[in-house]
């Protein structure tokens, strides 16, 4: 079967529509009392490559933990979902390295399935689809370049097979708690009774372990965040000097999240041609770039129940740093 991918509007940065969306989100974010840029803009081609490097860093435990979970519990996960024809849909698939573990389990059981990776990064989707067609030519792959929310809308029209949705890497933690509920409710609405969601959630743990994961010694996470400024300069004609900003990230136990930002090293004004205006930054003023909420096991159950999912089983790594929780949609 041929591998293919499709750009779902407004997913492609080169399209006028995404360009406009980036401009309006940026105008809104930089006009707030606390300046912010949505973390989804971290993932242009360069950002996606930097994130692949982050996943290999010794300090960045989530990827290794989730790989361990899928290697150890992949057979049980696949067993729980059953052998019926399957739509394996992944939200924010990235490079899909961990997903290959599940794909190989499904192939081993001869389950009839197609794989639909959905990601806002076109380079991530295109590379993943190209690689998969070589590695497993018998698997039907249909990548979609799209925002999660457009992806969920697409999903609501897919009824031909049971859905297993993957939302790995604690991507859910990049939403604040209100948007977590909003997104998961939209997803629940798009799914059918008996469909499954495998959701990866990073668990609360000692602050030093979390802080190290977001402050690696090689400075890759700092470069990943600063790439946002390069992206604004390139796509919207900004005149940010990235050397005039410093990356800062710390666990906030009151919010239950890592808050990441870029701090202005000087009082400065930055002009963005595409927005026809300049923005003033005070000394040490932050631009919020990403939140990464962490969860307790009780949070996992509360969230699932609140929305209408039943927790089938929680799968942990040996240190209980991370959980992949298998949820089933209950509508009857
Ligand atoms: C933290 S990475 C995790 C990748 C993968 N799920 C994993 O566990 O290794 C987040 C991925 O989600 C994608 N992403 C971020 N925001 C998105 C959005 N709003 N819609 C679709 N994809 C998004 C990024 O491009 C990136 O590939």
Coordinates of C-alpha atoms and ligand atoms in Angstrom, one line a residue:
X1 CA 0.0 0.0 0.0
X2 CA 1.3 3.5 -0.9
X3 CA 2.2 5.9 2.0
X4 CA 0.8 9.4 1.6
X5 CA 0.2 12.5 3.5
X6 CA -2.2 15.4 3.1
X7 CA -2.0 19.0 4.3
X8 CA -5.3 19.8 6.1
X9 CA -6.0 23.5 6.1
X10 CA -4.7 25.4 8.0
X11 CA -1.7 23.2 8.7
X12 CA 0.9 24.3 6.2
X13 CA 3.2 27.2 7.2
X14 CA 3.6 28.1 3.6
X15 CA 0.0 28.7 3.0
X16 CA -1.3 32.2 3.4
X17 CA -3.9 31.0 5.9
X18 CA -1.3 29.7 8.4
X19 CA 0.8 32.7 7.9
X20 CA -2.2 34.9 8.8
X21 CA -2.9 32.7 11.8
X22 CA 0.6 32.9 13.1
X23 CA 0.5 36.7 12.6
X24 CA -2.8 37.1 14.5
X25 CA -1.8 34.7 17.3
X26 CA 1.5 36.5 17.7
X27 CA -0.2 40.0 17.8
X28 CA -2.6 38.7 20.4
X29 CA 0.1 37.0 22.5
X30 CA 2.6 39.8 22.5
X31 CA -0.1 42.3 23.4
X32 CA -1.1 40.5 26.6
X33 CA 0.0 41.9 30.0
X34 CA 2.2 38.7 30.3
X35 CA 3.5 38.2 26.7
X36 CA 3.1 34.7 25.3
X37 CA 3.6 32.7 22.2
X38 CA 1.7 29.4 21.7
X39 CA 3.9 26.4 22.1
X40 CA 2.6 25.0 18.8
X41 CA 4.8 27.5 17.0
X42 CA 7.9 25.9 18.4
X43 CA 7.6 23.1 15.8
X44 CA 8.7 24.5 12.4
X45 CA 11.2 22.3 10.6
X46 CA 14.2 23.4 12.7
X47 CA 12.1 23.1 15.9
X48 CA 11.0 19.6 15.1
X49 CA 14.6 18.6 14.5
X50 CA 15.7 20.2 17.8
X51 CA 12.9 18.4 19.6
X52 CA 14.3 15.1 18.2
X53 CA 17.6 16.0 19.8
X54 CA 15.9 16.8 23.1
X55 CA 14.3 13.3 23.2
X56 CA 17.9 11.9 23.1
X57 CA 19.3 14.0 25.9
X58 CA 20.3 12.2 29.1
X59 CA 18.3 14.6 31.2
X60 CA 15.0 14.3 29.2
X61 CA 13.5 11.2 30.9
X62 CA 9.9 11.2 29.4
X63 CA 10.9 9.7 26.1
X64 CA 12.9 6.9 27.7
X65 CA 10.2 6.2 30.2
X66 CA 7.5 6.0 27.6
X67 CA 9.6 3.8 25.3
X68 CA 10.1 1.4 28.3
X69 CA 6.3 1.4 28.9
X70 CA 5.5 0.5 25.3
X71 CA 8.2 -2.1 25.1
X72 CA 7.1 -3.8 28.3
X73 CA 3.3 -3.3 28.0
X74 CA 2.7 -3.0 24.2
X75 CA 1.4 -6.6 24.0
X76 CA -1.1 -5.9 26.9
X77 CA -2.2 -2.7 25.3
X78 CA -2.8 -4.3 21.9
X79 CA -4.5 -7.3 23.6
X80 CA -6.9 -4.9 25.5
X81 CA -8.0 -3.2 22.3
X82 CA -8.7 -6.5 20.5
X83 CA -8.2 -7.7 17.0
X84 CA -11.0 -5.9 15.2
X85 CA -10.2 -3.6 12.2
X86 CA -8.5 -0.5 13.6
X87 CA -7.9 3.1 12.8
X88 CA -4.7 4.0 14.6
X89 CA -4.7 7.7 14.8
X90 CA -1.9 9.7 16.5
X91 CA -2.2 13.3 17.6
X92 CA 1.1 15.2 17.5
X93 CA 3.0 12.1 16.2
X94 CA 6.4 13.8 15.9
X95 CA 9.0 11.3 14.6
X96 CA 6.8 8.4 15.7
X97 CA 9.8 6.5 17.1
X98 CA 7.8 5.1 20.1
X99 CA 4.7 4.4 17.9
X100 CA 6.7 1.9 15.8
X101 CA 6.7 -0.3 18.9
X102 CA 2.9 -0.5 18.8
X103 CA 2.8 -0.7 15.1
X104 CA 5.0 -3.8 15.2
X105 CA 2.9 -5.4 17.9
X106 CA -0.2 -4.9 15.7
X107 CA 1.6 -6.3 12.6
X108 CA 2.7 -9.3 14.7
X109 CA -0.9 -10.0 15.6
X110 CA -2.0 -9.5 12.0
X111 CA -4.5 -6.9 13.0
X112 CA -6.0 -5.1 10.0
X113 CA -5.2 -1.4 10.6
X114 CA -4.3 1.9 9.1
X115 CA -2.1 4.5 10.7
X116 CA -3.0 8.2 10.6
X117 CA -0.3 10.4 12.1
X118 CA -1.6 14.0 12.6
X119 CA 0.9 16.8 13.3
X120 CA 1.2 20.5 12.7
X121 CA 4.8 20.0 11.4
X122 CA 4.8 19.1 7.7
X123 CA 8.4 17.9 7.9
X124 CA 7.6 15.5 10.8
X125 CA 4.6 14.0 8.9
X126 CA 6.3 13.7 5.6
X127 CA 9.5 12.1 7.0
X128 CA 7.4 9.7 9.2
X129 CA 5.2 8.6 6.3
X130 CA 8.2 8.1 4.0
X131 CA 10.1 6.0 6.5
X132 CA 7.1 3.9 7.4
X133 CA 6.3 3.0 3.8
X134 CA 9.8 1.6 3.5
X135 CA 9.8 -0.2 6.9
X136 CA 6.3 -1.7 6.7
X137 CA 5.0 -1.5 3.1
X138 CA 1.9 -3.6 3.9
X139 CA 0.6 -1.0 6.4
X140 CA -1.8 1.7 5.1
X141 CA -0.5 5.1 6.2
X142 CA -2.3 8.4 5.7
X143 CA -0.6 11.4 7.3
X144 CA -2.4 14.6 8.0
X145 CA -0.7 17.9 8.5
X146 CA -3.0 19.8 10.7
X147 CA -3.7 21.3 14.1
X148 CA -5.1 18.9 16.7
X149 CA -8.5 20.6 16.7
X150 CA -8.8 20.3 12.9
X151 CA -7.6 16.7 13.2
X152 CA -10.4 16.0 15.8
X153 CA -13.0 17.4 13.4
X154 CA -11.6 15.1 10.6
X155 CA -11.8 12.2 13.1
X156 CA -15.5 12.8 13.7
X157 CA -16.2 11.7 10.1
X158 CA -14.3 8.3 10.5
X159 CA -16.7 5.6 11.4
X160 CA -15.5 2.6 9.4
X161 CA -13.4 0.9 12.1
X162 CA -12.7 1.1 15.8
X163 CA -10.5 4.0 16.7
X164 CA -7.4 3.8 18.9
X165 CA -6.1 7.3 19.4
X166 CA -2.6 7.9 20.6
X167 CA -1.7 11.1 22.4
X168 CA 1.8 10.3 23.6
X169 CA 4.7 12.3 25.0
X170 CA 2.5 14.1 27.6
X171 CA 1.4 16.5 24.8
X172 CA -1.8 17.0 26.8
X173 CA 0.4 18.7 29.5
X174 CA 1.1 21.6 27.0
X175 CA -2.5 22.7 27.4
X176 CA -3.6 24.5 30.6
X177 CA -6.2 22.6 32.6
X178 CA -9.2 24.3 31.0
X179 CA -8.0 23.5 27.5
X180 CA -7.1 20.0 28.5
X181 CA -10.8 19.4 29.3
X182 CA -11.9 21.3 26.2
X183 CA -9.6 19.2 23.9
X184 CA -10.4 15.8 25.5
X185 CA -14.2 16.6 25.4
X186 CA -13.9 17.5 21.7
X187 CA -12.0 14.2 21.2
X188 CA -14.7 12.2 23.2
X189 CA -17.4 13.8 21.0
X190 CA -15.6 12.8 17.8
X191 CA -15.3 9.2 18.9
X192 CA -17.7 6.3 19.1
X193 CA -18.7 4.2 22.1
X194 CA -16.0 1.6 22.6
X195 CA -13.2 3.5 20.9
X196 CA -9.9 3.8 22.8
X197 CA -7.4 6.6 23.7
X198 CA -3.9 5.8 24.9
X199 CA -2.8 9.0 26.6
X200 CA 0.8 9.6 27.9
X201 CA 1.0 11.7 31.0
X202 CA 4.1 12.8 32.8
X203 CA 3.7 12.2 36.6
X204 CA 4.6 14.6 39.4
X205 CA 8.0 13.9 40.8
X206 CA 11.0 15.5 42.6
X207 CA 11.5 19.0 41.3
X208 CA 15.2 18.5 40.6
X209 CA 14.5 15.7 38.2
X210 CA 11.9 17.8 36.3
X211 CA 14.0 20.9 36.3
X212 CA 17.0 19.0 34.9
X213 CA 14.8 17.7 32.1
X214 CA 14.0 21.2 30.9
X215 CA 17.5 22.7 31.5
X216 CA 19.9 20.4 29.7
X217 CA 23.6 21.1 29.9
X218 CA 24.1 21.2 26.2
X219 CA 21.5 24.0 25.8
X220 CA 19.4 22.2 23.2
X221 CA 16.1 23.1 25.0
X222 CA 17.3 26.7 25.1
X223 CA 18.0 26.6 21.3
X224 CA 14.6 25.0 20.8
X225 CA 12.8 27.9 22.5
X226 CA 15.0 30.6 20.9
X227 CA 14.2 29.1 17.5
X228 CA 10.8 30.8 18.0
X229 CA 12.5 34.2 17.7
X230 CA 14.3 33.1 14.5
X231 CA 11.0 31.8 13.1
X232 CA 9.3 35.2 13.8
X233 CA 12.2 37.0 12.1
X234 CA 12.1 34.7 9.1
X235 CA 8.3 34.3 8.6
X236 CA 7.0 37.7 9.8
X237 CA 10.0 40.0 9.3
X238 CA 10.8 40.5 13.0
X239 CA 14.0 42.0 14.1
X240 CA 14.5 40.0 17.3
X241 CA 18.1 39.6 18.4
X242 CA 18.0 36.1 20.0
X243 CA 21.2 36.9 21.9
X244 CA 19.3 39.6 23.8
X245 CA 17.0 36.9 25.3
X246 CA 17.8 34.1 27.7
X247 CA 15.9 30.9 28.2
X248 CA 14.5 30.2 31.7
X249 CA 12.4 27.2 32.8
X250 CA 11.3 26.1 36.3
X251 CA 8.9 23.8 38.0
X252 CA 6.1 25.7 39.7
X253 CA 4.6 23.4 42.4
X254 CA 1.6 25.6 42.9
X255 CA 0.6 25.5 39.2
X256 CA 1.7 21.8 38.9
X257 CA 3.6 22.7 35.8
X258 CA 7.0 23.6 34.3
X259 CA 6.8 27.1 33.0
X260 CA 9.2 28.0 30.2
X261 CA 10.0 31.5 28.9
X262 CA 12.5 33.7 27.2
X263 CA 13.6 36.6 29.3
X264 CA 14.6 40.0 27.9
X265 CA 18.3 40.7 28.9
X266 CA 17.8 44.4 28.4
X267 CA 15.1 47.0 27.9
X268 CA 14.5 46.8 24.2
X269 CA 12.0 47.4 21.4
X270 CA 11.5 44.8 18.7
X271 CA 9.8 45.7 15.3
X272 CA 7.8 43.0 13.5
X273 CA 7.3 44.1 9.9
X274 CA 4.5 41.5 9.2
X275 CA 2.5 43.1 12.1
X276 CA 3.5 46.7 11.3
X277 CA 4.3 47.4 14.9
X278 CA 6.9 47.2 17.6
X279 CA 6.8 45.7 21.0
X280 CA 8.6 47.0 24.1
X281 CA 10.4 44.6 26.5
X282 CA 11.4 45.7 30.0
X283 CA 14.6 44.4 31.6
X284 CA 14.0 40.7 32.5
X285 CA 10.4 40.7 31.1
X286 CA 9.3 37.2 30.1
X287 CA 7.7 35.8 27.0
X288 CA 5.9 32.6 28.0
X289 CA 6.7 29.9 25.5
X290 CA 5.5 26.7 27.0
X291 CA 3.8 25.1 30.0
X292 CA 4.2 21.4 30.8
X293 CA 1.7 20.3 33.3
X294 CA 2.4 17.2 35.3
X295 CA -0.2 14.8 36.8
X296 CA -0.9 12.6 39.8
X297 CA -2.5 9.2 39.2
X298 CA -5.6 10.5 40.9
X299 CA -5.6 13.4 38.3
X300 CA -5.6 10.8 35.5
X301 CA -8.7 9.0 36.9
X302 CA -10.5 12.2 37.7
X303 CA -9.9 13.7 34.2
X304 CA -11.0 10.5 32.4
X305 CA -14.2 10.1 34.5
X306 CA -15.1 13.8 34.3
X307 CA -15.1 13.6 30.4
X308 CA -16.8 10.2 30.0
X309 CA -13.9 7.8 29.5
X310 CA -13.4 4.7 31.5
X311 CA -9.8 3.9 32.6
X312 CA -9.1 0.4 31.3
X313 CA -5.5 0.2 32.7
X314 CA -2.6 2.4 33.7
X315 CA 0.8 1.3 32.3
X316 CA 3.9 2.6 34.2
X317 CA 7.6 2.6 33.7
X318 CA 9.7 0.9 36.5
X319 CA 10.3 4.2 38.4
X320 CA 6.6 5.4 38.0
X321 CA 7.9 8.6 36.4
X322 CA 5.3 8.4 33.5
X323 CA 2.0 6.7 32.7
X324 CA 0.4 5.6 29.5
X325 CA -3.2 5.3 30.4
X326 CA -5.6 3.4 28.3
X327 CA -9.1 5.0 28.2
X328 CA -12.3 3.6 26.6
X329 CA -15.1 5.8 25.4
X330 CA -18.3 5.2 27.2
X331 CA -21.5 6.7 25.6
X332 CA -24.2 4.2 26.5
Ligands
LIG1 C1 6.4 17.1 22.5 S1 6.4 16.6 20.8 C2 5.9 14.9 21.1 C3 6.0 14.1 19.9 C4 5.5 12.6 20.1 N1 4.1 12.6 20.4 C5 6.3 11.9 21.1 O1 5.7 11.5 22.1 O2 7.5 11.7 20.9 C6 4.9 17.4 20.3 C7 4.5 17.1 18.9 O3 3.1 17.7 18.7 C8 3.1 18.5 17.6 N2 2.2 19.6 17.9 C9 2.3 20.6 18.8 N3 1.2 21.4 18.9 C10 0.4 20.8 18.0 C11 -0.9 21.2 17.5 N4 -1.6 22.2 18.1 N5 -1.5 20.5 16.6 C12 -0.9 19.4 16.0 N6 0.3 19.0 16.4 C13 1.0 19.7 17.3 C14 4.5 19.0 17.4 O4 4.8 19.3 16.0 C15 5.3 17.8 17.8 O5 5.6 16.9 16.8

